[in-house]
mmCIF file with all atom_site columns, C-alpha atoms and ligand atoms in Angstrom:
data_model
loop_
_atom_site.group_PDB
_atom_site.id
_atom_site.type_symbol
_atom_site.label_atom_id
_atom_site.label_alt_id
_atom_site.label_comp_id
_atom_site.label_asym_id
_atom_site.label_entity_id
_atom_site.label_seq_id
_atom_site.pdbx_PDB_ins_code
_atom_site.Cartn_x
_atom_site.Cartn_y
_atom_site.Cartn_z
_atom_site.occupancy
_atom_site.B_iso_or_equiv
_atom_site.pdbx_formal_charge
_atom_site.auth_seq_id
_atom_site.auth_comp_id
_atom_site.auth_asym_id
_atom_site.auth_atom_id
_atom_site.pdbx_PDB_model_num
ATOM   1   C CA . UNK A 1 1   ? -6.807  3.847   4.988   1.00 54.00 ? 1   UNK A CA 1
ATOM   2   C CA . UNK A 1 2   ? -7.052  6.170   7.803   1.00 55.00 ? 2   UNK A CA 1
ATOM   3   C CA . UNK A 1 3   ? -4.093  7.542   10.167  1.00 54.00 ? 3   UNK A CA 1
ATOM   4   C CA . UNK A 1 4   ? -4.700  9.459   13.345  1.00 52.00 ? 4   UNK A CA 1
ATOM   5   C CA . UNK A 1 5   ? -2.242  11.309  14.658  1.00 50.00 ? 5   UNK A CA 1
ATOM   6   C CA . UNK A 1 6   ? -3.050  12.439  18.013  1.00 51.00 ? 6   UNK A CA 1
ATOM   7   C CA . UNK A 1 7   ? -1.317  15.634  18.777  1.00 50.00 ? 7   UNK A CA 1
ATOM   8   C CA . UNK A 1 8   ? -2.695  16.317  21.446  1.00 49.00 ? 8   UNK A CA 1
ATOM   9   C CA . UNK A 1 9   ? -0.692  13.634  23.411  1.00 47.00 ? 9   UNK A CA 1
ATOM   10  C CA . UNK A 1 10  ? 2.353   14.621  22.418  1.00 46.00 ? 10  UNK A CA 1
ATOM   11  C CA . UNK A 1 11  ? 4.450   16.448  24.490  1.00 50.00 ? 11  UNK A CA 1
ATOM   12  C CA . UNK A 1 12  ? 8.259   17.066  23.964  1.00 55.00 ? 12  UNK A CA 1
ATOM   13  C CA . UNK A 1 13  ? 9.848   17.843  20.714  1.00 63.00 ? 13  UNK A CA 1
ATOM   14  C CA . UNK A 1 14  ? 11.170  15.226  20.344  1.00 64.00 ? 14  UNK A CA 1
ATOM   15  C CA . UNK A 1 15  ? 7.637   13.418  19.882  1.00 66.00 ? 15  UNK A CA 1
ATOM   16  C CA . UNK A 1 16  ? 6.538   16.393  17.848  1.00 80.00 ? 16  UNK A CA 1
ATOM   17  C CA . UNK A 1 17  ? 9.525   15.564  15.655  1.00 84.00 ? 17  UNK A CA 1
ATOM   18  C CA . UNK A 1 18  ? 7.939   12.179  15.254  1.00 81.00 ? 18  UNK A CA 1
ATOM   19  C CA . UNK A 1 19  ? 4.744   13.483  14.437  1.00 84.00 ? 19  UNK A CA 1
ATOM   20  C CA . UNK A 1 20  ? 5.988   15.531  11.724  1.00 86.00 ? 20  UNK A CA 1
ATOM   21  C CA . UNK A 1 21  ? 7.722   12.783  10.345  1.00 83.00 ? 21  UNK A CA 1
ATOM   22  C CA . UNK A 1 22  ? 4.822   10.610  10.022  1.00 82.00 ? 22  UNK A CA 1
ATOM   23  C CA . UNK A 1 23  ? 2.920   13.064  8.587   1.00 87.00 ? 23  UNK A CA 1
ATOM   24  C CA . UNK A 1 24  ? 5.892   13.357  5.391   1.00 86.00 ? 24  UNK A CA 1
ATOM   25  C CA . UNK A 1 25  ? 5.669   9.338   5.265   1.00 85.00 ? 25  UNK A CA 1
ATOM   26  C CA . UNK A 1 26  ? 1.799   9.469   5.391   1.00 86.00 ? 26  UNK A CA 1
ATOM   27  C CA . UNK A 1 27  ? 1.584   12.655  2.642   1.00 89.00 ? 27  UNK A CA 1
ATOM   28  C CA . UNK A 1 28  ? 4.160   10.513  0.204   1.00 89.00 ? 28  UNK A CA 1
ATOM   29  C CA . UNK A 1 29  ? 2.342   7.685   0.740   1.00 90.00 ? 29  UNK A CA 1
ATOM   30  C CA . UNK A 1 30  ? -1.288  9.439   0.202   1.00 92.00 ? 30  UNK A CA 1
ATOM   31  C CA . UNK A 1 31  ? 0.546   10.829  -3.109  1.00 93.00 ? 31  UNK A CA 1
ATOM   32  C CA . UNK A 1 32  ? 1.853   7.838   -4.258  1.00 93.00 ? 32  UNK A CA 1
ATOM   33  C CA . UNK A 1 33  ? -1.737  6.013   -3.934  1.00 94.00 ? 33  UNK A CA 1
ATOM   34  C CA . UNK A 1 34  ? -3.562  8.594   -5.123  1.00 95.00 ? 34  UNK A CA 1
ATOM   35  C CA . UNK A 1 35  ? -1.417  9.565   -8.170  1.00 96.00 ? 35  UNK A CA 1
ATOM   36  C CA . UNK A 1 36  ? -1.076  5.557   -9.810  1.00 97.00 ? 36  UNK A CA 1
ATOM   37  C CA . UNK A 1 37  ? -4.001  3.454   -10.050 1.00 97.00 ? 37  UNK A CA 1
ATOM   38  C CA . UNK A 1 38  ? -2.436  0.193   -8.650  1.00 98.00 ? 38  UNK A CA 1
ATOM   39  C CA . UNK A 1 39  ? 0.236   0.464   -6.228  1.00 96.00 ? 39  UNK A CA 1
ATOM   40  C CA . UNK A 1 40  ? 1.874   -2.446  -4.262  1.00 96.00 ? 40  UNK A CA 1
ATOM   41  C CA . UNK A 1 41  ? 4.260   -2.242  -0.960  1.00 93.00 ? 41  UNK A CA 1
ATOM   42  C CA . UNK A 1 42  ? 6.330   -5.505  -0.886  1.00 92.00 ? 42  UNK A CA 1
ATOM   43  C CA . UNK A 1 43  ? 9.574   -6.289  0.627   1.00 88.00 ? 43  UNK A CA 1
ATOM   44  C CA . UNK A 1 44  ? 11.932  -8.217  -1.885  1.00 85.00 ? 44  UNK A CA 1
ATOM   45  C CA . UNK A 1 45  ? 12.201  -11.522 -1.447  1.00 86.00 ? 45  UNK A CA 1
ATOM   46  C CA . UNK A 1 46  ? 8.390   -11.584 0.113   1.00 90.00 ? 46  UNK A CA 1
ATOM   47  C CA . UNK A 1 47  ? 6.775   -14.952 -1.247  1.00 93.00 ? 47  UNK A CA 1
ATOM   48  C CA . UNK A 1 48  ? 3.371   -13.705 -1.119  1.00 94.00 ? 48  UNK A CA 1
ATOM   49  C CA . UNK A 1 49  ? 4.121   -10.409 -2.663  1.00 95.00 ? 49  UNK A CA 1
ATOM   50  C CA . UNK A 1 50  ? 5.775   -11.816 -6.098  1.00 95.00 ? 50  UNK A CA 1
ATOM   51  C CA . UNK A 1 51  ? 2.067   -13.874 -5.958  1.00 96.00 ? 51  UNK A CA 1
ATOM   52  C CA . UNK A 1 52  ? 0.225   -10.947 -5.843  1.00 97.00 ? 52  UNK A CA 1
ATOM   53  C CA . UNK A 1 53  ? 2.314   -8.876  -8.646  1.00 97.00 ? 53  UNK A CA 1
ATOM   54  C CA . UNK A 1 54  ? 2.125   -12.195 -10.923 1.00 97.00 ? 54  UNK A CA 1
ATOM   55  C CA . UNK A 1 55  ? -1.865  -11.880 -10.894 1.00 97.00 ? 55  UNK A CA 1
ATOM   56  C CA . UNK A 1 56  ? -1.469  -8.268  -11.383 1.00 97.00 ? 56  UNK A CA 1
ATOM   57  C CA . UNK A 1 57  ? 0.895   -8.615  -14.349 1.00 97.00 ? 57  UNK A CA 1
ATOM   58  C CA . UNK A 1 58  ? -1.281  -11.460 -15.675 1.00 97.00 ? 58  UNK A CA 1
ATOM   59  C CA . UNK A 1 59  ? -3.977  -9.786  -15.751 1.00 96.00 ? 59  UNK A CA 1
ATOM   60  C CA . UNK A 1 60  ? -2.444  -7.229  -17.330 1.00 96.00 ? 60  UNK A CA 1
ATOM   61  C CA . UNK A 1 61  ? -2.027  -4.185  -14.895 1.00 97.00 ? 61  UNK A CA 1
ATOM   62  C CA . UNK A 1 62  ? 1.410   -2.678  -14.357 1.00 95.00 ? 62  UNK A CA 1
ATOM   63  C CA . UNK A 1 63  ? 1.150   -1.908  -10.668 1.00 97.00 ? 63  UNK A CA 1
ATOM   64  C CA . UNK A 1 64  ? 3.911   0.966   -8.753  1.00 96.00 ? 64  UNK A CA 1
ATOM   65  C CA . UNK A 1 65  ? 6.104   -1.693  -6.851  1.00 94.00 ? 65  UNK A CA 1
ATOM   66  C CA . UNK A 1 66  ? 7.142   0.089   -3.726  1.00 91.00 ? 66  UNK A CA 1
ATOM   67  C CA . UNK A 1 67  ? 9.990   -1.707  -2.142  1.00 90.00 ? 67  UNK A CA 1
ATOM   68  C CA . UNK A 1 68  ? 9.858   -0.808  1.287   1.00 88.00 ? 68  UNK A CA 1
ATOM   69  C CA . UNK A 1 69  ? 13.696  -2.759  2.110   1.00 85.00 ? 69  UNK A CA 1
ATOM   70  C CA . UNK A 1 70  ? 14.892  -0.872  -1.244  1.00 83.00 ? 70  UNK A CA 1
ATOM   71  C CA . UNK A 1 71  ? 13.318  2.838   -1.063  1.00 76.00 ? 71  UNK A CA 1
ATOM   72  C CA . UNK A 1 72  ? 15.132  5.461   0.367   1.00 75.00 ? 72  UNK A CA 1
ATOM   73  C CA . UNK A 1 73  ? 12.047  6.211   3.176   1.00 77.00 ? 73  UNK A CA 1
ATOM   74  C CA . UNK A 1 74  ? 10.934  2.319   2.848   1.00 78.00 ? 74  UNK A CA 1
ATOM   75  C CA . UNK A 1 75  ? 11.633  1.914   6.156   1.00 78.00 ? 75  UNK A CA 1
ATOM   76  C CA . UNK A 1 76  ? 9.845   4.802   7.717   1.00 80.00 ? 76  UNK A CA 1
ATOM   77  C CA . UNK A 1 77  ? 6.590   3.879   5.605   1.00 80.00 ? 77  UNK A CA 1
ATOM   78  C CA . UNK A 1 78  ? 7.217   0.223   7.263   1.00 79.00 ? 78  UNK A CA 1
ATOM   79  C CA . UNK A 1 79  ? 7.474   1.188   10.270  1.00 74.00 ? 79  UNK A CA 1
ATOM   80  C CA . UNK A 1 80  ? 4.459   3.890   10.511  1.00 71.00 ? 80  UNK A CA 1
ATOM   81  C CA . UNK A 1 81  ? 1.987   2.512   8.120   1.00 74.00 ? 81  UNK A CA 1
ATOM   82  C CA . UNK A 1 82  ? 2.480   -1.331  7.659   1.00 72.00 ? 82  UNK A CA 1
ATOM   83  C CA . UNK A 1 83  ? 3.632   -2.311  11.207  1.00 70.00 ? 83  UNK A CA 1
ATOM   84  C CA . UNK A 1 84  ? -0.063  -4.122  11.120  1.00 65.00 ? 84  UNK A CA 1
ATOM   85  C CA . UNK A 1 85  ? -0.568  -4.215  7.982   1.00 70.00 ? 85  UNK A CA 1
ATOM   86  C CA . UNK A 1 86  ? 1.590   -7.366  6.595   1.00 82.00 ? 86  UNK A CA 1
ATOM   87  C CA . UNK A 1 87  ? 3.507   -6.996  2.713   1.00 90.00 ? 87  UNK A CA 1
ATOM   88  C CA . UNK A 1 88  ? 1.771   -7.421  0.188   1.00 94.00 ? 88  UNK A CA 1
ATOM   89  C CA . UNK A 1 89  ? -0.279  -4.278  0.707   1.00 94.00 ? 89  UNK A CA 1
ATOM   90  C CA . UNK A 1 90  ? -1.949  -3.331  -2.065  1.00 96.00 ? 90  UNK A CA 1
ATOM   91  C CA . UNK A 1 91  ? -3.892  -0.156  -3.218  1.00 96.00 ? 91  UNK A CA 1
ATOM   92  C CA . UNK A 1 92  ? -6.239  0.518   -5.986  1.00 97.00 ? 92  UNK A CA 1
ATOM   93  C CA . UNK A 1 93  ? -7.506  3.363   -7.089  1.00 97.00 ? 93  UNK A CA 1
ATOM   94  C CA . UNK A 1 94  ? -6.262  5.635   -3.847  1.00 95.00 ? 94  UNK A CA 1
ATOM   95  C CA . UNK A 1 95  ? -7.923  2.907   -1.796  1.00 94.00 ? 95  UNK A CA 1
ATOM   96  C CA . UNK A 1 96  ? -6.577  0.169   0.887   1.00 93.00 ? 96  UNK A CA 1
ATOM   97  C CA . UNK A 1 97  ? -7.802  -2.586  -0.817  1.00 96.00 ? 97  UNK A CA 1
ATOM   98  C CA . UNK A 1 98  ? -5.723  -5.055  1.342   1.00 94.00 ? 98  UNK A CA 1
ATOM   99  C CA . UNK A 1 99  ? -2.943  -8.176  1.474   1.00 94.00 ? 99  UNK A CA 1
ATOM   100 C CA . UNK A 1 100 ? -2.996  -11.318 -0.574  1.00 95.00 ? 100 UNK A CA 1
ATOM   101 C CA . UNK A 1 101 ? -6.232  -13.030 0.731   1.00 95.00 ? 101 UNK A CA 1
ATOM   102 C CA . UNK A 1 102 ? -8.387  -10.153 0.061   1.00 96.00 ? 102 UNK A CA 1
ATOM   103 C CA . UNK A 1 103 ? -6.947  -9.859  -3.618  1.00 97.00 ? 103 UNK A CA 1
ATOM   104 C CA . UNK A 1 104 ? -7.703  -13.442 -4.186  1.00 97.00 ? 104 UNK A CA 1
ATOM   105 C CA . UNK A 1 105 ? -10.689 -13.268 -2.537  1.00 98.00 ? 105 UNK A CA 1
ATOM   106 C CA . UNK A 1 106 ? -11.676 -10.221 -4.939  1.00 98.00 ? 106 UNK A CA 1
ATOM   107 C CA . UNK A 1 107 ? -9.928  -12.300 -7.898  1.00 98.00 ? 107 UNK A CA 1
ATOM   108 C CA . UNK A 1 108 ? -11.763 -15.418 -7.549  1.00 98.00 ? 108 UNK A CA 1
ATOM   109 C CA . UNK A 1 109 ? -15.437 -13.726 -6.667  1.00 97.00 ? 109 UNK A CA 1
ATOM   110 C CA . UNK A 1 110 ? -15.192 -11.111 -9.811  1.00 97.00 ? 110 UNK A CA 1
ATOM   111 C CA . UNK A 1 111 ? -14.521 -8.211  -8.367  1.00 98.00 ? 111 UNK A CA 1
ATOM   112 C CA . UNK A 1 112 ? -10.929 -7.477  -8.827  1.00 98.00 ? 112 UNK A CA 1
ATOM   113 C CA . UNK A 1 113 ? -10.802 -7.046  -12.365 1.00 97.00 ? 113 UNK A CA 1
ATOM   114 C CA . UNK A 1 114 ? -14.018 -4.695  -12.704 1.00 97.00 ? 114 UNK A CA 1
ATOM   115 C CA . UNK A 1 115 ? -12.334 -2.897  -9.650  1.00 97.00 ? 115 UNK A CA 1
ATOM   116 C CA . UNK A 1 116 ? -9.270  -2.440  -11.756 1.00 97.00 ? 116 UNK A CA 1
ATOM   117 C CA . UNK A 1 117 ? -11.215 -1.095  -14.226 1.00 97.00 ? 117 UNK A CA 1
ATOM   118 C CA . UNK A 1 118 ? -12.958 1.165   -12.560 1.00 96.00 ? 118 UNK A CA 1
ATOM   119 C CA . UNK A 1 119 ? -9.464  2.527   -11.239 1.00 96.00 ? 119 UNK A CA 1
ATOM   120 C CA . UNK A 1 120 ? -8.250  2.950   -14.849 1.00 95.00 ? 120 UNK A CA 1
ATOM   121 C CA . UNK A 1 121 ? -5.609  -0.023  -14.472 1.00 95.00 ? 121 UNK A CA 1
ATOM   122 C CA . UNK A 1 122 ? -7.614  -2.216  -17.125 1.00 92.00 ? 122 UNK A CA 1
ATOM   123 C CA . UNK A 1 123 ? -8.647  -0.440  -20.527 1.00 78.00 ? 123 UNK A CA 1
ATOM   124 C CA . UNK A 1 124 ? -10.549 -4.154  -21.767 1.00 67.00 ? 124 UNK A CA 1
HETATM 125 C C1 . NAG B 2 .   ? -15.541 -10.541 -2.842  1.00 94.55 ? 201 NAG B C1 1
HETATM 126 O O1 . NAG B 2 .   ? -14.512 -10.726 -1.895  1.00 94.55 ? 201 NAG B O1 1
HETATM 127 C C2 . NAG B 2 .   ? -14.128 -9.559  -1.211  1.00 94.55 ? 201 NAG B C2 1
HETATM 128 C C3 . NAG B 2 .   ? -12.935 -9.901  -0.315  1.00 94.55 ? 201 NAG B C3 1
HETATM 129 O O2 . NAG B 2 .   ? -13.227 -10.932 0.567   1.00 94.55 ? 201 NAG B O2 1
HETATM 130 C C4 . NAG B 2 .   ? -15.303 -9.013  -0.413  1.00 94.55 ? 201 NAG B C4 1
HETATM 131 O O3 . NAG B 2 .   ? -14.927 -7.844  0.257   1.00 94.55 ? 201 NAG B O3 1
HETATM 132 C C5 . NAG B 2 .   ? -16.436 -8.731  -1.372  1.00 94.55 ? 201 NAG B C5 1
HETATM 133 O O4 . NAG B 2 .   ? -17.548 -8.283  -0.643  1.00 94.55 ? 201 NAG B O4 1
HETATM 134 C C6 . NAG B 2 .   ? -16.777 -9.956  -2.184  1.00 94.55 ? 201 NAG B C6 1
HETATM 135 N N1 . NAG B 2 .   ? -17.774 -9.588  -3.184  1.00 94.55 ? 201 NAG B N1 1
HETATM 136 C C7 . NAG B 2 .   ? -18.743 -10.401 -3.582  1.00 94.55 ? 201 NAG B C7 1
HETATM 137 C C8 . NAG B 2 .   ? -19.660 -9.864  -4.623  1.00 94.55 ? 201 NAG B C8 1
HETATM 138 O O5 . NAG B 2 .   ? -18.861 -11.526 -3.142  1.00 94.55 ? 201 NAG B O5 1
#
């Protein structure tokens, strides 16, 4: 995942204000991916996201659940990082791996689980 912030182009201080702000939510959110192997953003009540943690708990990872309606800065992170990217987003190993088709997709070709693995998620 890769955010540009383009300084250059912003002018009053009140758009510097922004900037600095999304630089917090993209530093948490750089921490929080890099420092847990399997991390998913949802929203509660998400169809598609309780999908996505099922496979993850049946295959027996315990992702970091980020509830982006429930955390404190939830919104912020929604609103800077995801406003393209649709819930489920998930992350594994400090990498965008990406929403619910591209887990299945990874799931069903083999790649998920040695991916997993590879993250430290999976010990077997
Ligand atoms: C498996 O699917 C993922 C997601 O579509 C894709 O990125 C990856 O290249 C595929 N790998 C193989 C070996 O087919």
């Amino acid at each position: 995942m890769q955010i540009v912030v383009e300084e250059s182009s912003m002018g009053s201080t009140e758009e510097s204000g922004a900037v600095a702000k999304m630089k917090k939510v993209y530093e948490k959110v750089s921490l929080l991916v890099t420092s847990n192997a399997v991390v998913v953003f949802t929203i509660s009540g998400c169809c598609m996201c309780h999908v996505v943690k099922q496979l993850l708990f049946g295959l027996g990872v315990g992702p970091t659940i980020v509830e982006l309606d429930r955390d404190a800065s939830g919104h912020d992170i929604h609103r800077l990082l995801f406003q393209q990217q649709p819930v489920p987003a998930v992350f594994v190993g400090g990498k965008f791996l990406g929403g619910i088709e591209t887990v299945m997709a990874c799931h069903i070709n083999g790649t998920l689980v040695p991916l997993l693995k590879e993250a430290g998620a999976l010990w077997l």
